[in-house]
Short mmCIF file of C-alpha atoms in Angstrom, two decimals:
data_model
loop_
_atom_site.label_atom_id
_atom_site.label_comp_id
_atom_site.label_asym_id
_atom_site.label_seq_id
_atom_site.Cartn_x
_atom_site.Cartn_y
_atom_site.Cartn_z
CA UNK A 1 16.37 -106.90 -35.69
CA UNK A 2 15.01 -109.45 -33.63
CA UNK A 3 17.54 -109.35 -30.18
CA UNK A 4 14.03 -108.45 -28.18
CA UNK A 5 14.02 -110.14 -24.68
CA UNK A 6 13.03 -114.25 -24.48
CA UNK A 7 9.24 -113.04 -23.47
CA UNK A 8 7.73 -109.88 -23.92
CA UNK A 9 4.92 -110.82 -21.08
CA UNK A 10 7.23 -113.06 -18.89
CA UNK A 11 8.83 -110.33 -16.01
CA UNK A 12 8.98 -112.87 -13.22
CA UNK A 13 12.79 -114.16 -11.95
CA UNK A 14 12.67 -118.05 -12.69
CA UNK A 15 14.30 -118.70 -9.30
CA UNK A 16 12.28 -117.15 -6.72
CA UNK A 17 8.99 -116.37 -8.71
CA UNK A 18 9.66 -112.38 -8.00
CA UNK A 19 8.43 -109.45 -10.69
CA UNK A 20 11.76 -107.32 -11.41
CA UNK A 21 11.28 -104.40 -12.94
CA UNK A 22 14.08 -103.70 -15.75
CA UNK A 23 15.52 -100.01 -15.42
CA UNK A 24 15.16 -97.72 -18.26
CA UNK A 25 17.66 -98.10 -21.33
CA UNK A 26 17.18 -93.94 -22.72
CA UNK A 27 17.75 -91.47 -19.74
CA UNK A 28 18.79 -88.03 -21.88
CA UNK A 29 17.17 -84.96 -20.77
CA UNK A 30 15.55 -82.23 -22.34
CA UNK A 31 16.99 -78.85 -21.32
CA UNK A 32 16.02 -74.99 -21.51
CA UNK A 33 19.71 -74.14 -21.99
CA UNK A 34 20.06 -73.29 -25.73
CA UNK A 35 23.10 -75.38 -26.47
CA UNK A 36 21.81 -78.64 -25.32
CA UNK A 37 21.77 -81.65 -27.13
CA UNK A 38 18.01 -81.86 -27.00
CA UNK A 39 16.65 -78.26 -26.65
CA UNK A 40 12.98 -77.36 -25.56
CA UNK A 41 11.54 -76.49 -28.71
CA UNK A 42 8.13 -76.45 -30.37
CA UNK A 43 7.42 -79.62 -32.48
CA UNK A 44 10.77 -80.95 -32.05
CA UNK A 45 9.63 -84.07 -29.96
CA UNK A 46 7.00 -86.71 -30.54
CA UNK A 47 5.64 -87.99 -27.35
CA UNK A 48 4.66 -92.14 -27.31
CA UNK A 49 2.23 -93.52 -24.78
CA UNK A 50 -0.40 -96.15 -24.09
CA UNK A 51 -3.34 -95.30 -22.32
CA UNK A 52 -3.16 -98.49 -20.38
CA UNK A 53 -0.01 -98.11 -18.85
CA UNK A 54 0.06 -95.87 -15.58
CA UNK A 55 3.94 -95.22 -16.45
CA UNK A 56 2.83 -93.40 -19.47
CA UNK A 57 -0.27 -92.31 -18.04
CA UNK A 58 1.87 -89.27 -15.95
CA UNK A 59 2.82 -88.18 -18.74
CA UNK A 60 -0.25 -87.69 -20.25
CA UNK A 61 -1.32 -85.76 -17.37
CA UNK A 62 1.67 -83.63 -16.95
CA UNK A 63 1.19 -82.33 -20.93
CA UNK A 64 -1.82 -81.09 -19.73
CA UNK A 65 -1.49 -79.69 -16.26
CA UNK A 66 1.25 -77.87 -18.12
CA UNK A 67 0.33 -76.43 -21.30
CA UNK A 68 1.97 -78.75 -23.81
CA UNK A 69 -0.82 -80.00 -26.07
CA UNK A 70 0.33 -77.76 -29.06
CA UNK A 71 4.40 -78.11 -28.17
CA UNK A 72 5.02 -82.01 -27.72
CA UNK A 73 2.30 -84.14 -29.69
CA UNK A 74 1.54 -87.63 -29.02
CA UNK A 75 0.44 -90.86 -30.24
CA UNK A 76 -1.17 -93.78 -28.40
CA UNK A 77 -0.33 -97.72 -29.04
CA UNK A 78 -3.08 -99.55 -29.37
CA UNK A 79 -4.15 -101.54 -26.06
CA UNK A 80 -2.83 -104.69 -27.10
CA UNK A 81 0.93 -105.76 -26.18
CA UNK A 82 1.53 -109.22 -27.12
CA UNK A 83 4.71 -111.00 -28.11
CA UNK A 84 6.70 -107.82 -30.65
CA UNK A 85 4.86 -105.56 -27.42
CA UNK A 86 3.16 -102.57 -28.64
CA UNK A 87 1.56 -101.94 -31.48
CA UNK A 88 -0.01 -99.32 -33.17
CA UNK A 89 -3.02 -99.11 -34.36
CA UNK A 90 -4.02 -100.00 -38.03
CA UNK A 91 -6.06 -97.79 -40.09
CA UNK A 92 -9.04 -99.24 -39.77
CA UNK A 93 -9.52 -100.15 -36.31
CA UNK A 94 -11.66 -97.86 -34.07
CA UNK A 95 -10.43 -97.88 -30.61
CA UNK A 96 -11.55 -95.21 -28.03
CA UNK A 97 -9.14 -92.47 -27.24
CA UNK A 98 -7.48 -89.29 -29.02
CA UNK A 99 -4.55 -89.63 -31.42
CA UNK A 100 -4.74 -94.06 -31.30
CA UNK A 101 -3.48 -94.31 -34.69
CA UNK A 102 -1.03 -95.75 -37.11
CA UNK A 103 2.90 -93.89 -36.24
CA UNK A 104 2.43 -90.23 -38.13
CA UNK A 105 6.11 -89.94 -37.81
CA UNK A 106 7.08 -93.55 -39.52
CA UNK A 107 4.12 -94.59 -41.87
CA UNK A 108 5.35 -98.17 -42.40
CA UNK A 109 6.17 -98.95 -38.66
CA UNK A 110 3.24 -101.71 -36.84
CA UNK A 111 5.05 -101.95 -33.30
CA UNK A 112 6.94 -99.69 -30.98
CA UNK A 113 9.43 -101.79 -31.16
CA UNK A 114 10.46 -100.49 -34.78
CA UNK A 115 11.40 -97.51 -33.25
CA UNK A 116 13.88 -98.79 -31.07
CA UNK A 117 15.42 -100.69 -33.90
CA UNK A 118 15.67 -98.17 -36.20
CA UNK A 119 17.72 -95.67 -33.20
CA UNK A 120 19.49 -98.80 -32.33
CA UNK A 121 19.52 -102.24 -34.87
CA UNK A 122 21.43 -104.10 -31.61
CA UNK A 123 19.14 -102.74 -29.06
CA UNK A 124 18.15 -105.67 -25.99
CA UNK A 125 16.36 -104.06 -23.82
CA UNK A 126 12.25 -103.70 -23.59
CA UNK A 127 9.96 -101.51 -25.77
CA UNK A 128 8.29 -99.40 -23.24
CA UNK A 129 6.04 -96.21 -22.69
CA UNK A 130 6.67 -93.68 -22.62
CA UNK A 131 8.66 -92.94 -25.10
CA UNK A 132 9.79 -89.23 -25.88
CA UNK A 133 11.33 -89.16 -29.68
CA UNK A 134 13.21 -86.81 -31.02
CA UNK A 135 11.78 -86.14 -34.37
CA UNK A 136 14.76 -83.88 -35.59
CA UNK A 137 17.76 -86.44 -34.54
CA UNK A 138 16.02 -89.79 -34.87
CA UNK A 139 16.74 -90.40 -31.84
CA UNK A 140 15.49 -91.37 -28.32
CA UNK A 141 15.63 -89.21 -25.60
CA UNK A 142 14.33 -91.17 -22.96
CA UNK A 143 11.86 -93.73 -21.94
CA UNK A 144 11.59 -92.86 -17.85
CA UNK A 145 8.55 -91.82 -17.24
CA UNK A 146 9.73 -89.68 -13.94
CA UNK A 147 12.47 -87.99 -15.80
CA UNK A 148 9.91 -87.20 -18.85
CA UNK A 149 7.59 -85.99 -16.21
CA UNK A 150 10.24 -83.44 -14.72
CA UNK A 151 11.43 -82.49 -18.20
CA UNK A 152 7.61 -81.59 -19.17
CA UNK A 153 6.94 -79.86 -15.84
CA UNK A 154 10.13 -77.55 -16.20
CA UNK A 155 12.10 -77.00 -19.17
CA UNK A 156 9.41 -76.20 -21.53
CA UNK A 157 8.76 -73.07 -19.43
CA UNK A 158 10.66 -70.71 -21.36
CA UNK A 159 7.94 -70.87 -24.11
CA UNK A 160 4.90 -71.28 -22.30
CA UNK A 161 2.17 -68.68 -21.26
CA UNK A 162 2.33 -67.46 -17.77
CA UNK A 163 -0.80 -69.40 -16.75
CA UNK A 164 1.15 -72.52 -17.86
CA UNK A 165 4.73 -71.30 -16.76
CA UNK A 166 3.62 -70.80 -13.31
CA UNK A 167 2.34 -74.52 -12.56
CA UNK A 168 4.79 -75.65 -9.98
CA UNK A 169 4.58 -79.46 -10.01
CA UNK A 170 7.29 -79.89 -7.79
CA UNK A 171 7.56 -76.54 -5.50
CA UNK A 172 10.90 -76.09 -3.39
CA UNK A 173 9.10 -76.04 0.14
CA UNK A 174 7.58 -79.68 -0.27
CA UNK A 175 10.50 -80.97 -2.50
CA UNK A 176 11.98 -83.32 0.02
CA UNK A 177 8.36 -84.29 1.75
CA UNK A 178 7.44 -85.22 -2.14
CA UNK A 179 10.41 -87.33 -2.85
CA UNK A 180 10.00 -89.55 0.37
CA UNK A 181 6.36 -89.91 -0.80
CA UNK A 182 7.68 -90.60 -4.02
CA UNK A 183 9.85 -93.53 -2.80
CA UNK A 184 7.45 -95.82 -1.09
CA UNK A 185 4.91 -95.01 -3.63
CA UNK A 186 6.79 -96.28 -6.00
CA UNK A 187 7.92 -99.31 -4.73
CA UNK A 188 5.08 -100.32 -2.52
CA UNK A 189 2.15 -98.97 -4.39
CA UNK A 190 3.12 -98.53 -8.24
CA UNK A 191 5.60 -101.04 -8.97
CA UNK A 192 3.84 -103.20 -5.46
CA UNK A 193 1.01 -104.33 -7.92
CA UNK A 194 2.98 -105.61 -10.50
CA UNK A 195 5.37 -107.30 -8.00
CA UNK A 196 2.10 -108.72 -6.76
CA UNK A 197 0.50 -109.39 -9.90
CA UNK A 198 3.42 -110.96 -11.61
CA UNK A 199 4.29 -112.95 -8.54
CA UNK A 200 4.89 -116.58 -9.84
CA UNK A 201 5.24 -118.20 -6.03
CA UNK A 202 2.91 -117.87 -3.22
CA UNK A 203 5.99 -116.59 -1.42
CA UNK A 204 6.99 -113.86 -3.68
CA UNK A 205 3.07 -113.18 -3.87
CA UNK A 206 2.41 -112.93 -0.01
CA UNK A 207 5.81 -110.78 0.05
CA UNK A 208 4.93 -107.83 -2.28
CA UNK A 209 0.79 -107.68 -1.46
CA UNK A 210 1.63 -106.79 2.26
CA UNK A 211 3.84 -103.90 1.57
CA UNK A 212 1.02 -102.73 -1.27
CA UNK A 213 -1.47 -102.49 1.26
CA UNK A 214 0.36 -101.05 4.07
CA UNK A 215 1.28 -98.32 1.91
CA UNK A 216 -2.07 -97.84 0.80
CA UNK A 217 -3.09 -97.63 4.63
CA UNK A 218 -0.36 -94.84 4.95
CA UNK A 219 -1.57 -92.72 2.00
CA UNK A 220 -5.23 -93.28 3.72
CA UNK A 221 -3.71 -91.94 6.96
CA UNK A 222 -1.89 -89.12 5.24
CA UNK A 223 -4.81 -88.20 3.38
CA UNK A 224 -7.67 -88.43 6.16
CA UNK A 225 -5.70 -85.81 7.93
CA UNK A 226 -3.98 -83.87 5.37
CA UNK A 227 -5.96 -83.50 2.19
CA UNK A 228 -6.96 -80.30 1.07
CA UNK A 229 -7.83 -81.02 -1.52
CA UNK A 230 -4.91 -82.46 -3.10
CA UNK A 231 -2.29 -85.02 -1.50
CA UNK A 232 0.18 -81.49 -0.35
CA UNK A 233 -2.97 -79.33 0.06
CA UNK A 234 -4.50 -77.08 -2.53
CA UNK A 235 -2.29 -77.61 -5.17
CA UNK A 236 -1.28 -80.34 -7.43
CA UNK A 237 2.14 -82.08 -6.96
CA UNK A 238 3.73 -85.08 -8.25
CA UNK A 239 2.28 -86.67 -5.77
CA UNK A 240 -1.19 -86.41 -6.88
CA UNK A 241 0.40 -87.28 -10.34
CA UNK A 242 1.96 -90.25 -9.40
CA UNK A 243 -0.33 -91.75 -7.17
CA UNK A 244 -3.65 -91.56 -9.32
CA UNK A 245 -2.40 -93.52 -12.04
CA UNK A 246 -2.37 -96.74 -10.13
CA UNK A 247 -5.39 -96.30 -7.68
CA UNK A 248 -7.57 -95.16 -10.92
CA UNK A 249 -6.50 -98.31 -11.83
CA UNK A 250 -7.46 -100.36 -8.97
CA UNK A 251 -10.42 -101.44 -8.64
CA UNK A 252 -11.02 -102.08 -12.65
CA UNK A 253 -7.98 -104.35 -12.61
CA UNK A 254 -6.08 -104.77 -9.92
CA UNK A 255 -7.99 -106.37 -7.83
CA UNK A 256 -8.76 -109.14 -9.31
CA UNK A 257 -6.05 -109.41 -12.35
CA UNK A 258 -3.16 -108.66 -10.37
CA UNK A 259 -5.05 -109.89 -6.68
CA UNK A 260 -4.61 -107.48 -5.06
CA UNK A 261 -7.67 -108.34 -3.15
CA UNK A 262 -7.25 -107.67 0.52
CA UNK A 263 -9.54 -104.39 0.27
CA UNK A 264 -10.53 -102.23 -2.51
CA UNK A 265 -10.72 -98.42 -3.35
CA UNK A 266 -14.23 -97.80 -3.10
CA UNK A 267 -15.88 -99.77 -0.29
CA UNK A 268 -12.28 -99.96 2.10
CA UNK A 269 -10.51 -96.17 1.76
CA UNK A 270 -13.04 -93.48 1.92
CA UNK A 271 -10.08 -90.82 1.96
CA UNK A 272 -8.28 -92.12 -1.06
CA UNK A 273 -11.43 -93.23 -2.61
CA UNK A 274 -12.72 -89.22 -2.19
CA UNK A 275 -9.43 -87.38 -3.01
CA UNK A 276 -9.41 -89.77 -6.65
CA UNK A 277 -13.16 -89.17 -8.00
CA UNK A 278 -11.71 -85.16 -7.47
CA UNK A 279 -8.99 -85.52 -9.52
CA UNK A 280 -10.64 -87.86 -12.08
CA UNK A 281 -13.93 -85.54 -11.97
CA UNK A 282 -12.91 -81.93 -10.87
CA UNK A 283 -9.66 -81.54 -12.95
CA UNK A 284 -9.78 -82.48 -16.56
CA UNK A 285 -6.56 -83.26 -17.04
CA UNK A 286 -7.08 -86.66 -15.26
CA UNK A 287 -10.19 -87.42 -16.56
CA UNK A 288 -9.10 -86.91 -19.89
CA UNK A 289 -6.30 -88.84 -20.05
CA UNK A 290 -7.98 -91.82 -18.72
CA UNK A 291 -9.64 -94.94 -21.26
CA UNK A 292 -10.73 -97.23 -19.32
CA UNK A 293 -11.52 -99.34 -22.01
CA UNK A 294 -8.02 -99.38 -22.63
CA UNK A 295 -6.84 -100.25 -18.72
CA UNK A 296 -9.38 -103.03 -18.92
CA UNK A 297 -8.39 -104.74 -21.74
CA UNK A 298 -5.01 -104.32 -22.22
CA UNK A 299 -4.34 -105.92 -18.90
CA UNK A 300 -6.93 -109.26 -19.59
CA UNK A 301 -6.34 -109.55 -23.02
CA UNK A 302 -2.16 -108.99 -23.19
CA UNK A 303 -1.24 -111.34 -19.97
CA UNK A 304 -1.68 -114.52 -21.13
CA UNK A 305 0.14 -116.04 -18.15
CA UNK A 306 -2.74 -114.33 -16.07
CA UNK A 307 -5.21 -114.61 -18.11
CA UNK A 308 -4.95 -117.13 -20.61
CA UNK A 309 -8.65 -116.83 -22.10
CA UNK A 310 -8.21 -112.85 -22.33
CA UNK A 311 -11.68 -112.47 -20.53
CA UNK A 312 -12.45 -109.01 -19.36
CA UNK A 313 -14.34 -108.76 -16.39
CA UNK A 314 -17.69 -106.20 -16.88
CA UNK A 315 -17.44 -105.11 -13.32
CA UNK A 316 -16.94 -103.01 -11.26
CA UNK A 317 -19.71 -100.87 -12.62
CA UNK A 318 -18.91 -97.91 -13.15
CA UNK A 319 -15.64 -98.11 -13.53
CA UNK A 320 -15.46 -95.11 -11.10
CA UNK A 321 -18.15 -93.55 -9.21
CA UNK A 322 -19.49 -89.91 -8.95
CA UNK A 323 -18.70 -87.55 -6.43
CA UNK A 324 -21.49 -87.90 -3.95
CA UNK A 325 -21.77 -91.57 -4.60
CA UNK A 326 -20.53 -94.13 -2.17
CA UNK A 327 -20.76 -98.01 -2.44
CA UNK A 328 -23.62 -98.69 0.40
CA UNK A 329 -21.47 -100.94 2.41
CA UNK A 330 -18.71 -97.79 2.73
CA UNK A 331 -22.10 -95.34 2.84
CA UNK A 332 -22.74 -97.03 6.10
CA UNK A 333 -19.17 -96.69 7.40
CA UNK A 334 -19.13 -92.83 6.68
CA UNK A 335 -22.56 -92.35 8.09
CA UNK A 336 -21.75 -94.59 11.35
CA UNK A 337 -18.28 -92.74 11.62
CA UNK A 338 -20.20 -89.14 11.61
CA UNK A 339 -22.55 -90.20 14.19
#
């Protein structure tokens, strides 16, 4: 019961000081096709996530955009990951956020970690979210977040209203433009601030925050010309998906936590900066799914290698700002660029 990795909060390879991301252990797949081994059916699945973690995050968004609320339910760790990684919350506590409560599913488990154990007692690997459970075999189906977000945007269709059914998340005529975007988003951008963050040399540091901010400069680019007013036009894609669940998280935490501190959101990309307070204010499904409480101190209070007093920085204030709000320094830029 206790195989879990030598440090939950230690990613970094000992040699060269690099993050490296471990690959998913569960990769089944929901299907619509009625003899599957995990069938889309109502109640069947419970869905696991943190609020803190932009890997989850999609998820959470996706159950939305889609209709899913009263198909897949879901519970939310609490923000804390230390050593036994997530836990849940106890009884008692109060912490912001729907559904942050004790496991309704196993009433004595305290970590996410039980429910690896109990599918597998020899299991190695890492106790992440999300986690999709499936309540009727005990079992896990996966823990990928981009496979959990294609399951969720397809194969529930079959029993879903039209006005759900007919979300098209990832639409045939922009499938190969998305998965490009998809691939240096992901490792430049979403898995770039970790690999910055995490960074235990100056070398493998300087060699992840360039990328990270490069890319960022290419979704400005893309955006500044092409957003209208989502990242493939007027509709919402996995790109949009994707993408806002680390730049929501930038400026609250990355920047400083993780330093990734050559520019921020809202005073150095006035594209990106304008296409996220849309998505975060505009379309509920973002804003609803994000606790910033949670981002904040999960991330200062669970790295202790980071942060070893687990203080939480009060700024930036607000935590995002309103539509037709600009920090004055980028106020200046826009004005002076309209002249």
């Amino acid at each position: 019961m206790d195989k879990a990795p030598d440090s939950i909060t230690n990613w970094a390879d000992k040699k060269s000081g690099a993050f490296n991301r471990a690959p998913s252990k569960f990769r089944n797949f929901i299907s619509r096709e009625p003899d599957a081994e995990f069938p889309a059916e109502k109640d069947r699945y419970h869905l696991y996530v943190s609020y803190a973690c932009p890997w989850a995050h999609r998820t959470l968004i996706v159950r939305k955009l889609k209709g899913l609320e009263d198909i897949i339910p879901y519970t939310s760790v609490h923000w804390e990951m230390l050593e036994k990684g997530w836990r849940f919350a106890k009884p008692d506590e109060k912490v912001p956020g729907e559904n942050v409560t004790p496991d309704p599913i196993h009433k004595d488990f305290t970590h996410l970690r039980d429910i690896y154990f109990k599918v597998n007692p020899d299991y190695e690997g890492r106790f992440t979210v999300p986690t999709l459970y499936d309540i009727k075999q005990e079992k896990i189906v996966s823990n990928e977040s981009s496979e959990i977000l294609r399951m969720f945007s397809t194969e529930f269709d079959d029993i879903l209203p039209d006005k759900y059914k007919n979300v098209d998340l990832f639409p045939k005529n922009l499938q190969q433009e998305i998965e490009g975007v998809n691939d240096w988003t992901y490792n430049d951008i979403n898995n770039g601030v970790y690999k910055t963050g995490f960074a235990q040399t100056q070398e493998a540091y300087e060699k992840a925050i360039h990328p990270l901010f490069s890319s960022l400069d290419r979704a400005e680019a893309h955006l500044t010309e092409h957003a209208a007013p989502y990242y493939f036009g007027s509709s919402i894609t996995e790109a949009d998906i994707r993408l806002y669940t680390t730049i929501i998280r930038f400026d609250p935490v990355y920047v400083q936590h993780f330093k990734c501190n050559i520019r921020d959101i809202r005073s150095g990309y006035p594209a990106l900066h304008k296409w996220l307070r849309h998505l975060y204010w505009d379309v509920p499904a973002f804003r609803e799914t994000t606790v910033f409480e949670h981002i904040k101190k999960h991330y200062t209070k669970s790295h202790k290698q980071i942060n070893p007093a687990s203080i939480t920085p009060v700024g930036p204030v607000p935590d995002i700002l309103p539509n037709d709000q600009e920090v004055p320094a980028a106020a200046a830029a826009i004005r002076s660029t309209n002249q």
